[in-house]
Short mmCIF file of N, CA and C in Angstrom, two decimals:
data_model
loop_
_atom_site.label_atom_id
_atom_site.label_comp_id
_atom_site.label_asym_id
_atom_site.label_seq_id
_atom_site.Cartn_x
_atom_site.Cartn_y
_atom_site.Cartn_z
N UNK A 26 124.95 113.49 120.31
CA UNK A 26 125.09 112.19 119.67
C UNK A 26 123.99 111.22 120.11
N UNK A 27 123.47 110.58 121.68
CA UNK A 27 122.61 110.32 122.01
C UNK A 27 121.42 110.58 121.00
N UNK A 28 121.08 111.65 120.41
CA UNK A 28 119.74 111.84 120.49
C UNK A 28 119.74 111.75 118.80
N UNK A 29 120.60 111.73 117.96
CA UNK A 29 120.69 110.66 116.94
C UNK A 29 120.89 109.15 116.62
N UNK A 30 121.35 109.11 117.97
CA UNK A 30 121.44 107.50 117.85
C UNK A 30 119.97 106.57 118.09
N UNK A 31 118.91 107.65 118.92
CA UNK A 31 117.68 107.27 119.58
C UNK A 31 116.91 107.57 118.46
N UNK A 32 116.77 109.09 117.35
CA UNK A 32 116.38 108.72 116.46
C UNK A 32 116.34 107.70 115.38
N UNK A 33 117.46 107.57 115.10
CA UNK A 33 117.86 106.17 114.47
C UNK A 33 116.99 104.93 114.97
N UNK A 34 117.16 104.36 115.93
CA UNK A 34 116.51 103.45 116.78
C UNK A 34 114.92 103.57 116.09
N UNK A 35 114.68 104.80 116.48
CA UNK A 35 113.20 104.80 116.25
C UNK A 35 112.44 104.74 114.76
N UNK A 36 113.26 105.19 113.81
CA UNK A 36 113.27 105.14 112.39
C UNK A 36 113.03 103.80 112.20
N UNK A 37 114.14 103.05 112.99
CA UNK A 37 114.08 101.31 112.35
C UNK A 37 112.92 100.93 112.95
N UNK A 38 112.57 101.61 114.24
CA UNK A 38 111.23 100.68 114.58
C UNK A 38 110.14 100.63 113.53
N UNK A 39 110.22 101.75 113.08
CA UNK A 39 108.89 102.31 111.76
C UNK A 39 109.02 101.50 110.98
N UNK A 40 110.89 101.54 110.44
CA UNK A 40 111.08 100.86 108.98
C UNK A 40 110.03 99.82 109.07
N UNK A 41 110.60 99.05 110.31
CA UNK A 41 110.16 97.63 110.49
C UNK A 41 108.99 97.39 110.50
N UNK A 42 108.22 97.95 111.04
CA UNK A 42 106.85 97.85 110.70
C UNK A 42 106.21 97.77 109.77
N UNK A 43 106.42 99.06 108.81
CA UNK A 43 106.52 99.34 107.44
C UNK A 43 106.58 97.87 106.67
N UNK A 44 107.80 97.70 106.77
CA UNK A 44 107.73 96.08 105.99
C UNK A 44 107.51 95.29 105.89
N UNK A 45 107.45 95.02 107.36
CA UNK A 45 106.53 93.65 108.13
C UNK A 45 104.93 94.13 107.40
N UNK A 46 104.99 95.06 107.08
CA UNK A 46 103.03 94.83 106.43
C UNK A 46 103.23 94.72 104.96
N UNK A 47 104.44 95.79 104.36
CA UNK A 47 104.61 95.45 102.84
C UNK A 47 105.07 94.20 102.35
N UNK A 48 105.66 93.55 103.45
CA UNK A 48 105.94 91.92 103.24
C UNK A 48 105.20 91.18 102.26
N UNK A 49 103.52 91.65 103.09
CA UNK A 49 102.36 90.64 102.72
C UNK A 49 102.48 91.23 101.39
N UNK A 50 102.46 92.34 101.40
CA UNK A 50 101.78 93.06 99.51
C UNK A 50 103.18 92.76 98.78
N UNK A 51 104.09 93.42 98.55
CA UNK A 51 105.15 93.48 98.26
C UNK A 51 106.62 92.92 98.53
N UNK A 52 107.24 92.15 98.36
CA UNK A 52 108.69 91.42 98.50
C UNK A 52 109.41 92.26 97.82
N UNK A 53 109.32 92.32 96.82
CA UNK A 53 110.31 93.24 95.69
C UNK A 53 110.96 94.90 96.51
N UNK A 54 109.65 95.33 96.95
CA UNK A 54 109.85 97.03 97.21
C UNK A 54 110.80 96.60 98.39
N UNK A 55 110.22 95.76 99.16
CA UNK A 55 110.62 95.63 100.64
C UNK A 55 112.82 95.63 100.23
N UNK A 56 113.10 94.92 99.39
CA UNK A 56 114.08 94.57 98.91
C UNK A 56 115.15 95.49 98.44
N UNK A 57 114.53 96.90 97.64
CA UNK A 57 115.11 97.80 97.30
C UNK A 57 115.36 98.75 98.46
N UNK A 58 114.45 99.17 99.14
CA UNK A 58 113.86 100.27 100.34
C UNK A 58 114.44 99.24 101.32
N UNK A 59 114.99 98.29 102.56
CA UNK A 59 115.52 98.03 103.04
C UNK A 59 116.78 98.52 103.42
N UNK A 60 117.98 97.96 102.47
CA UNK A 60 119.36 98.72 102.57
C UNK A 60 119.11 100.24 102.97
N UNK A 61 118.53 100.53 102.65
CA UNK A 61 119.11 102.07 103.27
C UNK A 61 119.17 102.21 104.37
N UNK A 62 118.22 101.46 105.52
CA UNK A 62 118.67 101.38 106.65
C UNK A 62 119.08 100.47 107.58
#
């Protein structure tokens, strides 16, 4: 369980990144692609 919960963790770090740059280009995508995680 641990070591899904740490993946997880690390996924969102990406997400976040991810968006924090599509922010600048994109609002809309960021909007759909969010919720999922």
């Amino acid at each position: 369980m641990k070591a899904g919960i740490t993946a997880m963790s690390l996924l969102r770090r990406i997400v976040d990144r991810v968006t924090r740059r599509k922010k600048r280009a994109n609002r809309k995508n960021d909007a759909s692609i969010y919720p999922m995680f």
